[in-house]
């Protein structure tokens, strides 16, 4: 498995021969050739992302203090545009996941910076929003989301006063909400999710009082909703990383860390079949956290984010190859 990383900069096309292109190889493989087209500028922090394999589009939703964002990214053309319909209220540090027809945004901080238990739904076909009658069992923020074909999973989080280890679910058929008996091995907020066909994994995170950062990787097995806890850990403890995944490997990109300068460009991950950690030598183009992550079956994208100096506008592309 290898994959190729290159920044998608506004208004510019990048070949893999570009000096900014970085090859990330876990094992030796043949060289890929691919072209990334230009994309519009995107500046966003504190994001939620909804998107996934074969959906055709990824959605970037978020809030930067008093500025609200709602964008749709086309995988085919690699262009980004605004969603005309407004989310009922865009949440800060909400959880998010998608079925084949809908995206769901769960919990998060509202405009008054109190935590919410509301579940919003975005219809992909019409790009219109609705509010579900079902709500989360507890009001919380800073969760991470993964999905199986049948359910969305929202794990961990905090309410400003405590960390959660609970894993909440949303059944895509009935749109009912529940809580698993399985829990995270370590209660925390700000973990990031990746998933295979069989399991979802939650990597990293931190305590609500920012006294402790985690390198934990734990998760859930989709077939019976039981907890999984690989011995593998992240190479560097951090929170609010961007989770990307191919069919064989999950990657945690960047994130917010405990020590100065507080933001990371680290890329590490997990091989799904063996649950063994992988740690490519390559990194993101710049240290950043809170970036949006989207993927289809061929490529992954990390959009926006922030560091100590402000927001990023670049969309970084990852081309998966076998």
Short mmCIF file of N, CA, C and O in Angstrom, two decimals, residues 101-215:
data_model
loop_
_atom_site.label_atom_id
_atom_site.label_comp_id
_atom_site.label_asym_id
_atom_site.label_seq_id
_atom_site.Cartn_x
_atom_site.Cartn_y
_atom_site.Cartn_z
N UNK A 101 -27.49 8.41 1.74
CA UNK A 101 -28.43 9.45 1.31
C UNK A 101 -28.38 10.72 2.14
O UNK A 101 -28.78 11.79 1.66
N UNK A 102 -27.92 10.61 3.38
CA UNK A 102 -27.98 11.74 4.30
C UNK A 102 -26.68 11.91 5.06
O UNK A 102 -25.97 10.94 5.35
N UNK A 103 -26.40 13.15 5.44
CA UNK A 103 -25.36 13.44 6.40
C UNK A 103 -26.00 13.86 7.71
O UNK A 103 -27.06 14.50 7.72
N UNK A 104 -25.37 13.48 8.81
CA UNK A 104 -25.91 13.79 10.13
C UNK A 104 -24.87 14.55 10.94
O UNK A 104 -23.70 14.17 10.98
N UNK A 105 -25.30 15.61 11.59
CA UNK A 105 -24.46 16.40 12.48
C UNK A 105 -25.07 16.30 13.87
O UNK A 105 -26.25 16.65 14.07
N UNK A 106 -24.29 15.83 14.85
CA UNK A 106 -24.84 15.50 16.16
C UNK A 106 -24.13 16.31 17.25
O UNK A 106 -22.91 16.44 17.26
N UNK A 107 -24.92 16.88 18.17
CA UNK A 107 -24.37 17.58 19.31
C UNK A 107 -23.52 18.77 18.92
O UNK A 107 -23.75 19.43 17.91
N UNK A 108 -22.53 19.08 19.75
CA UNK A 108 -21.63 20.20 19.52
C UNK A 108 -22.01 21.41 20.36
O UNK A 108 -23.02 21.43 21.07
N UNK A 109 -21.16 22.44 20.28
CA UNK A 109 -21.42 23.70 20.98
C UNK A 109 -22.30 24.59 20.10
O UNK A 109 -22.04 24.74 18.90
N UNK A 110 -23.32 25.20 20.69
CA UNK A 110 -24.15 26.12 19.93
C UNK A 110 -23.59 27.53 20.00
O UNK A 110 -22.49 27.75 20.52
N UNK A 111 -24.34 28.49 19.48
CA UNK A 111 -23.82 29.86 19.39
C UNK A 111 -23.55 30.48 20.75
O UNK A 111 -22.76 31.42 20.86
N UNK A 112 -24.21 29.97 21.78
CA UNK A 112 -23.95 30.46 23.13
C UNK A 112 -22.89 29.68 23.86
O UNK A 112 -22.67 29.87 25.05
N UNK A 113 -22.23 28.75 23.13
CA UNK A 113 -21.17 27.90 23.66
C UNK A 113 -21.66 27.01 24.81
O UNK A 113 -20.91 26.66 25.71
N UNK A 114 -22.94 26.62 24.75
CA UNK A 114 -23.42 25.54 25.59
C UNK A 114 -23.56 24.30 24.71
O UNK A 114 -23.73 24.41 23.50
N UNK A 115 -23.47 23.11 25.34
CA UNK A 115 -23.48 21.88 24.55
C UNK A 115 -24.91 21.50 24.16
O UNK A 115 -25.88 21.84 24.85
N UNK A 116 -25.01 20.79 23.06
CA UNK A 116 -26.30 20.45 22.46
C UNK A 116 -26.45 18.94 22.35
O UNK A 116 -25.46 18.21 22.27
N UNK A 117 -27.71 18.47 22.31
CA UNK A 117 -27.99 17.06 22.00
C UNK A 117 -28.76 16.92 20.70
O UNK A 117 -29.26 15.85 20.37
N UNK A 118 -28.87 17.98 19.92
CA UNK A 118 -29.66 17.99 18.69
C UNK A 118 -28.98 17.20 17.58
O UNK A 118 -27.76 17.16 17.47
N UNK A 119 -29.80 16.55 16.73
CA UNK A 119 -29.31 15.85 15.54
C UNK A 119 -29.90 16.52 14.31
O UNK A 119 -31.13 16.57 14.15
N UNK A 120 -29.05 17.04 13.45
CA UNK A 120 -29.47 17.64 12.19
C UNK A 120 -29.18 16.67 11.04
O UNK A 120 -28.20 15.92 11.08
N UNK A 121 -30.02 16.74 10.01
CA UNK A 121 -29.86 15.87 8.84
C UNK A 121 -29.79 16.70 7.57
O UNK A 121 -30.60 17.60 7.36
N UNK A 122 -28.81 16.38 6.72
CA UNK A 122 -28.67 17.02 5.41
C UNK A 122 -29.00 16.00 4.34
O UNK A 122 -28.36 14.94 4.26
N UNK A 123 -30.00 16.28 3.51
CA UNK A 123 -30.33 15.41 2.37
C UNK A 123 -29.38 15.73 1.23
O UNK A 123 -29.36 16.86 0.74
N UNK A 124 -28.59 14.75 0.81
CA UNK A 124 -27.60 15.00 -0.24
C UNK A 124 -28.25 15.36 -1.57
O UNK A 124 -27.73 16.18 -2.32
N UNK A 125 -29.40 14.76 -1.89
CA UNK A 125 -30.00 14.95 -3.21
C UNK A 125 -30.52 16.38 -3.40
O UNK A 125 -30.51 16.91 -4.51
N UNK A 126 -30.98 16.98 -2.32
CA UNK A 126 -31.56 18.33 -2.41
C UNK A 126 -30.75 19.38 -1.66
O UNK A 126 -31.03 20.58 -1.79
N UNK A 127 -29.77 18.94 -0.87
CA UNK A 127 -28.98 19.82 -0.02
C UNK A 127 -29.87 20.70 0.85
O UNK A 127 -29.69 21.92 0.95
N UNK A 128 -30.85 20.06 1.47
CA UNK A 128 -31.74 20.72 2.41
C UNK A 128 -31.58 20.08 3.79
O UNK A 128 -31.23 18.91 3.92
N UNK A 129 -31.84 20.88 4.82
CA UNK A 129 -31.64 20.46 6.20
C UNK A 129 -32.97 20.17 6.89
O UNK A 129 -34.00 20.77 6.57
N UNK A 130 -32.93 19.27 7.86
CA UNK A 130 -34.06 19.05 8.76
C UNK A 130 -33.51 18.70 10.13
O UNK A 130 -32.33 18.38 10.29
N UNK A 131 -34.36 18.75 11.13
CA UNK A 131 -33.98 18.42 12.50
C UNK A 131 -34.72 17.16 12.91
O UNK A 131 -35.96 17.09 12.80
N UNK A 132 -34.00 16.14 13.37
CA UNK A 132 -34.63 14.91 13.80
C UNK A 132 -35.33 15.10 15.14
O UNK A 132 -34.91 15.90 15.97
N UNK A 133 -36.38 14.31 15.34
CA UNK A 133 -37.02 14.31 16.66
C UNK A 133 -36.16 13.59 17.68
O UNK A 133 -36.19 13.92 18.87
N UNK A 134 -35.37 12.62 17.23
CA UNK A 134 -34.46 11.91 18.13
C UNK A 134 -33.31 12.82 18.52
O UNK A 134 -32.83 13.63 17.71
N UNK A 135 -32.85 12.69 19.75
CA UNK A 135 -31.73 13.48 20.25
C UNK A 135 -30.71 12.56 20.91
O UNK A 135 -31.00 11.41 21.25
N UNK A 136 -29.49 13.06 21.12
CA UNK A 136 -28.49 12.31 21.85
C UNK A 136 -28.94 12.11 23.30
O UNK A 136 -29.63 12.96 23.86
N UNK A 137 -28.52 11.01 23.93
CA UNK A 137 -28.88 10.79 25.33
C UNK A 137 -28.34 11.87 26.26
O UNK A 137 -28.96 12.18 27.29
N UNK A 138 -27.19 12.45 25.93
CA UNK A 138 -26.62 13.55 26.71
C UNK A 138 -26.19 14.66 25.77
O UNK A 138 -25.80 14.40 24.63
N UNK A 139 -26.24 15.87 26.25
CA UNK A 139 -25.69 16.99 25.49
C UNK A 139 -24.17 16.93 25.58
O UNK A 139 -23.61 16.80 26.68
N UNK A 140 -23.49 16.99 24.43
CA UNK A 140 -22.03 16.86 24.43
C UNK A 140 -21.46 17.45 23.16
O UNK A 140 -22.18 17.70 22.18
N UNK A 141 -20.15 17.66 23.18
CA UNK A 141 -19.42 18.18 22.02
C UNK A 141 -18.09 17.44 21.90
O UNK A 141 -17.74 16.63 22.77
N UNK A 142 -17.38 17.71 20.83
CA UNK A 142 -16.02 17.17 20.61
C UNK A 142 -16.02 15.66 20.52
O UNK A 142 -15.09 15.00 20.96
N UNK A 143 -17.08 15.10 19.91
CA UNK A 143 -17.13 13.67 19.63
C UNK A 143 -16.46 13.38 18.29
O UNK A 143 -16.14 14.30 17.54
N UNK A 144 -16.29 12.10 18.00
CA UNK A 144 -15.82 11.69 16.68
C UNK A 144 -16.80 10.70 16.09
O UNK A 144 -17.41 9.91 16.82
N UNK A 145 -17.01 10.76 14.77
CA UNK A 145 -17.99 9.91 14.12
C UNK A 145 -17.38 8.95 13.12
O UNK A 145 -16.42 9.28 12.42
N UNK A 146 -17.95 7.73 13.06
CA UNK A 146 -17.66 6.76 12.01
C UNK A 146 -19.00 6.16 11.60
O UNK A 146 -20.03 6.39 12.23
N UNK A 147 -18.98 5.34 10.55
CA UNK A 147 -20.23 4.75 10.10
C UNK A 147 -20.02 3.35 9.57
O UNK A 147 -18.97 3.01 9.01
N UNK A 148 -21.03 2.52 9.74
CA UNK A 148 -21.17 1.26 9.04
C UNK A 148 -22.28 1.45 8.01
O UNK A 148 -22.91 2.51 7.95
N UNK A 149 -22.60 0.44 7.19
CA UNK A 149 -23.73 0.61 6.27
C UNK A 149 -25.06 0.84 6.98
O UNK A 149 -25.96 1.47 6.43
N UNK A 150 -25.18 0.37 8.22
CA UNK A 150 -26.45 0.43 8.92
C UNK A 150 -26.55 1.56 9.93
O UNK A 150 -27.67 2.00 10.25
N UNK A 151 -25.43 2.02 10.49
CA UNK A 151 -25.46 2.95 11.61
C UNK A 151 -24.35 3.98 11.52
O UNK A 151 -23.30 3.73 10.95
N UNK A 152 -24.59 5.11 12.18
CA UNK A 152 -23.54 6.06 12.49
C UNK A 152 -23.19 5.94 13.95
O UNK A 152 -24.05 5.67 14.80
N UNK A 153 -21.92 6.13 14.28
CA UNK A 153 -21.42 6.01 15.64
C UNK A 153 -20.75 7.32 16.04
O UNK A 153 -19.93 7.86 15.30
N UNK A 154 -21.08 7.82 17.22
CA UNK A 154 -20.50 9.04 17.75
C UNK A 154 -19.87 8.72 19.10
O UNK A 154 -20.57 8.30 20.03
N UNK A 155 -18.57 8.90 19.22
CA UNK A 155 -17.82 8.37 20.37
C UNK A 155 -17.15 9.47 21.17
O UNK A 155 -16.63 10.44 20.64
N UNK A 156 -17.17 9.27 22.51
CA UNK A 156 -16.45 10.16 23.41
C UNK A 156 -17.09 11.53 23.49
O UNK A 156 -18.29 11.70 23.37
N UNK A 157 -16.26 12.55 23.70
CA UNK A 157 -16.72 13.92 23.80
C UNK A 157 -16.66 14.45 25.22
O UNK A 157 -16.14 13.80 26.14
N UNK A 158 -17.19 15.65 25.40
CA UNK A 158 -17.21 16.28 26.72
C UNK A 158 -18.39 17.24 26.80
O UNK A 158 -19.02 17.54 25.79
N UNK A 159 -18.65 17.71 28.01
CA UNK A 159 -19.69 18.73 28.19
C UNK A 159 -19.14 19.99 28.83
O UNK A 159 -19.89 20.82 29.34
N UNK A 160 -17.82 20.13 28.80
CA UNK A 160 -17.16 21.27 29.43
C UNK A 160 -16.74 21.01 30.85
O UNK A 160 -15.95 21.77 31.43
N UNK A 161 -17.25 19.90 31.44
CA UNK A 161 -16.94 19.58 32.84
C UNK A 161 -16.47 18.15 33.04
O UNK A 161 -15.92 17.81 34.08
N UNK A 162 -16.70 17.28 32.03
CA UNK A 162 -16.29 15.90 32.15
C UNK A 162 -16.10 15.29 30.77
O UNK A 162 -16.68 15.77 29.79
N UNK A 163 -15.27 14.24 30.70
CA UNK A 163 -15.10 13.48 29.48
C UNK A 163 -16.12 12.35 29.44
O UNK A 163 -16.55 11.85 30.48
N UNK A 164 -16.45 11.92 28.22
CA UNK A 164 -17.33 10.78 28.03
C UNK A 164 -16.58 9.62 27.38
O UNK A 164 -15.70 9.84 26.54
N UNK A 165 -16.95 8.41 27.77
CA UNK A 165 -16.44 7.20 27.10
C UNK A 165 -17.55 6.51 26.32
O UNK A 165 -17.31 5.47 25.70
N UNK A 166 -18.74 7.06 26.33
CA UNK A 166 -19.89 6.41 25.70
C UNK A 166 -19.79 6.48 24.18
O UNK A 166 -19.17 7.38 23.60
N UNK A 167 -20.44 5.51 23.52
CA UNK A 167 -20.55 5.46 22.06
C UNK A 167 -22.04 5.46 21.72
O UNK A 167 -22.76 4.50 22.02
N UNK A 168 -22.53 6.55 21.16
CA UNK A 168 -23.92 6.67 20.76
C UNK A 168 -24.08 6.23 19.31
O UNK A 168 -23.14 6.34 18.50
N UNK A 169 -25.25 5.75 18.95
CA UNK A 169 -25.50 5.29 17.60
C UNK A 169 -26.75 5.95 17.03
O UNK A 169 -27.66 6.33 17.77
N UNK A 170 -26.78 6.04 15.71
CA UNK A 170 -27.98 6.47 15.00
C UNK A 170 -28.26 5.44 13.92
O UNK A 170 -27.42 5.22 13.04
N UNK A 171 -29.40 4.77 14.02
CA UNK A 171 -29.80 3.77 13.03
C UNK A 171 -30.29 4.47 11.78
O UNK A 171 -31.22 5.29 11.83
N UNK A 172 -29.66 4.19 10.64
CA UNK A 172 -30.00 4.91 9.42
C UNK A 172 -31.41 4.58 8.92
O UNK A 172 -32.05 5.41 8.27
N UNK A 173 -31.89 3.37 9.20
CA UNK A 173 -33.23 2.99 8.75
C UNK A 173 -34.33 3.67 9.53
O UNK A 173 -35.25 4.27 8.96
N UNK A 174 -34.25 3.60 10.85
CA UNK A 174 -35.31 4.15 11.70
C UNK A 174 -35.02 5.56 12.20
O UNK A 174 -35.91 6.23 12.73
N UNK A 175 -33.78 6.00 12.04
CA UNK A 175 -33.30 7.29 12.56
C UNK A 175 -33.57 7.41 14.06
O UNK A 175 -33.89 8.48 14.58
N UNK A 176 -33.41 6.29 14.75
CA UNK A 176 -33.49 6.26 16.20
C UNK A 176 -32.08 6.31 16.78
O UNK A 176 -31.12 5.86 16.15
N UNK A 177 -31.95 6.86 17.98
CA UNK A 177 -30.66 7.04 18.63
C UNK A 177 -30.57 6.10 19.82
O UNK A 177 -31.54 5.91 20.56
N UNK A 178 -29.41 5.51 20.03
CA UNK A 178 -29.17 4.64 21.18
C UNK A 178 -27.76 4.79 21.68
O UNK A 178 -26.95 5.52 21.11
N UNK A 179 -27.44 4.09 22.74
CA UNK A 179 -26.09 4.08 23.32
C UNK A 179 -25.65 2.64 23.50
O UNK A 179 -26.41 1.81 24.04
N UNK A 180 -24.45 2.31 23.03
CA UNK A 180 -23.93 0.94 23.15
C UNK A 180 -23.54 0.64 24.59
O UNK A 180 -23.19 1.54 25.37
N UNK A 181 -23.57 -0.66 24.93
CA UNK A 181 -22.98 -1.08 26.21
C UNK A 181 -21.46 -1.00 26.13
O UNK A 181 -20.79 -0.80 27.14
N UNK A 182 -20.91 -1.17 24.93
CA UNK A 182 -19.47 -1.00 24.72
C UNK A 182 -19.08 0.46 24.90
O UNK A 182 -19.86 1.36 24.57
N UNK A 183 -17.91 0.71 25.42
CA UNK A 183 -17.42 2.07 25.64
C UNK A 183 -15.99 2.20 25.13
O UNK A 183 -15.32 1.19 24.84
N UNK A 184 -15.51 3.43 25.03
CA UNK A 184 -14.10 3.67 24.74
C UNK A 184 -13.24 3.14 25.89
O UNK A 184 -13.65 3.17 27.06
N UNK A 185 -12.05 2.70 25.56
CA UNK A 185 -11.12 2.25 26.60
C UNK A 185 -10.66 3.41 27.46
O UNK A 185 -10.36 3.24 28.65
N UNK A 186 -10.60 4.61 26.87
CA UNK A 186 -10.19 5.82 27.59
C UNK A 186 -11.21 6.91 27.29
O UNK A 186 -11.45 7.25 26.13
N UNK A 187 -11.84 7.45 28.33
CA UNK A 187 -12.77 8.56 28.15
C UNK A 187 -11.99 9.79 27.71
O UNK A 187 -10.99 10.16 28.31
N UNK A 188 -12.47 10.47 26.66
CA UNK A 188 -11.74 11.62 26.14
C UNK A 188 -12.58 12.38 25.13
O UNK A 188 -13.58 11.88 24.61
N UNK A 189 -12.16 13.59 24.84
CA UNK A 189 -12.74 14.42 23.80
C UNK A 189 -11.72 14.61 22.68
O UNK A 189 -10.52 14.36 22.87
N UNK A 190 -12.19 15.02 21.50
CA UNK A 190 -11.27 15.38 20.43
C UNK A 190 -10.55 14.23 19.77
O UNK A 190 -9.54 14.45 19.11
N UNK A 191 -11.05 12.99 19.92
CA UNK A 191 -10.49 11.88 19.13
C UNK A 191 -10.93 12.04 17.67
O UNK A 191 -11.80 12.85 17.35
N UNK A 192 -10.34 11.27 16.78
CA UNK A 192 -10.68 11.33 15.36
C UNK A 192 -10.94 9.92 14.86
O UNK A 192 -10.26 8.97 15.26
N UNK A 193 -11.93 9.77 13.98
CA UNK A 193 -12.36 8.46 13.54
C UNK A 193 -11.89 8.07 12.16
O UNK A 193 -11.82 8.91 11.26
N UNK A 194 -11.59 6.78 12.00
CA UNK A 194 -11.37 6.14 10.70
C UNK A 194 -12.13 4.82 10.74
O UNK A 194 -12.44 4.31 11.82
N UNK A 195 -12.43 4.25 9.59
CA UNK A 195 -13.15 2.98 9.63
C UNK A 195 -12.86 2.14 8.40
O UNK A 195 -12.58 2.62 7.31
N UNK A 196 -12.90 0.81 8.62
CA UNK A 196 -12.86 -0.18 7.56
C UNK A 196 -14.27 -0.69 7.33
O UNK A 196 -15.24 -0.18 7.90
N UNK A 197 -14.42 -1.73 6.51
CA UNK A 197 -15.74 -2.32 6.31
C UNK A 197 -16.24 -3.01 7.57
O UNK A 197 -17.45 -3.15 7.76
N UNK A 198 -15.33 -3.41 8.44
CA UNK A 198 -15.71 -4.23 9.60
C UNK A 198 -15.69 -3.49 10.92
O UNK A 198 -16.43 -3.85 11.84
N UNK A 199 -14.86 -2.44 11.05
CA UNK A 199 -14.66 -1.81 12.34
C UNK A 199 -14.47 -0.31 12.20
O UNK A 199 -13.98 0.17 11.17
N UNK A 200 -14.82 0.42 13.25
CA UNK A 200 -14.49 1.83 13.38
C UNK A 200 -13.45 2.02 14.45
O UNK A 200 -13.49 1.33 15.49
N UNK A 201 -12.53 2.95 14.24
CA UNK A 201 -11.44 3.19 15.19
C UNK A 201 -11.41 4.68 15.56
O UNK A 201 -11.58 5.55 14.70
N UNK A 202 -11.14 4.94 16.83
CA UNK A 202 -11.08 6.29 17.36
C UNK A 202 -9.67 6.53 17.90
O UNK A 202 -9.24 5.84 18.83
N UNK A 203 -8.96 7.49 17.32
CA UNK A 203 -7.55 7.69 17.67
C UNK A 203 -7.29 9.05 18.28
O UNK A 203 -7.84 10.06 17.86
N UNK A 204 -6.43 9.06 19.32
CA UNK A 204 -6.03 10.30 19.94
C UNK A 204 -7.11 10.88 20.82
O UNK A 204 -8.05 10.21 21.24
N UNK A 205 -6.97 12.18 21.13
CA UNK A 205 -7.92 12.88 21.98
C UNK A 205 -7.22 13.51 23.17
O UNK A 205 -6.01 13.43 23.33
N UNK A 206 -8.02 14.13 24.03
CA UNK A 206 -7.47 14.78 25.21
C UNK A 206 -8.56 14.91 26.27
O UNK A 206 -9.75 14.68 26.00
N UNK A 207 -8.17 15.29 27.47
CA UNK A 207 -9.12 15.51 28.54
C UNK A 207 -9.75 16.89 28.41
O UNK A 207 -9.15 17.80 27.83
N UNK A 208 -10.95 17.04 28.92
CA UNK A 208 -11.68 18.30 28.78
C UNK A 208 -10.93 19.48 29.41
O UNK A 208 -11.07 20.62 28.97
N UNK A 209 -10.13 19.21 30.45
CA UNK A 209 -9.40 20.30 31.12
C UNK A 209 -8.00 20.49 30.55
O UNK A 209 -7.16 21.17 31.13
N UNK A 210 -7.73 19.89 29.38
CA UNK A 210 -6.47 19.94 28.64
C UNK A 210 -5.25 19.61 29.51
O UNK A 210 -4.16 20.11 29.29
N UNK A 211 -5.45 18.71 30.48
CA UNK A 211 -4.34 18.29 31.32
C UNK A 211 -3.65 17.05 30.78
O UNK A 211 -2.54 16.72 31.18
N UNK A 212 -4.30 16.35 29.85
CA UNK A 212 -3.76 15.08 29.36
C UNK A 212 -4.12 14.87 27.91
O UNK A 212 -5.27 15.08 27.52
N UNK A 213 -3.14 14.49 27.10
CA UNK A 213 -3.35 14.14 25.70
C UNK A 213 -3.18 12.64 25.53
O UNK A 213 -2.39 12.01 26.23
N UNK A 214 -3.91 12.04 24.58
CA UNK A 214 -3.94 10.59 24.43
C UNK A 214 -3.38 10.15 23.09
O UNK A 214 -3.56 10.82 22.08
N UNK A 215 -2.74 8.98 23.09
CA UNK A 215 -2.33 8.31 21.85
C UNK A 215 -3.15 7.03 21.64
O UNK A 215 -2.83 6.22 20.77
#
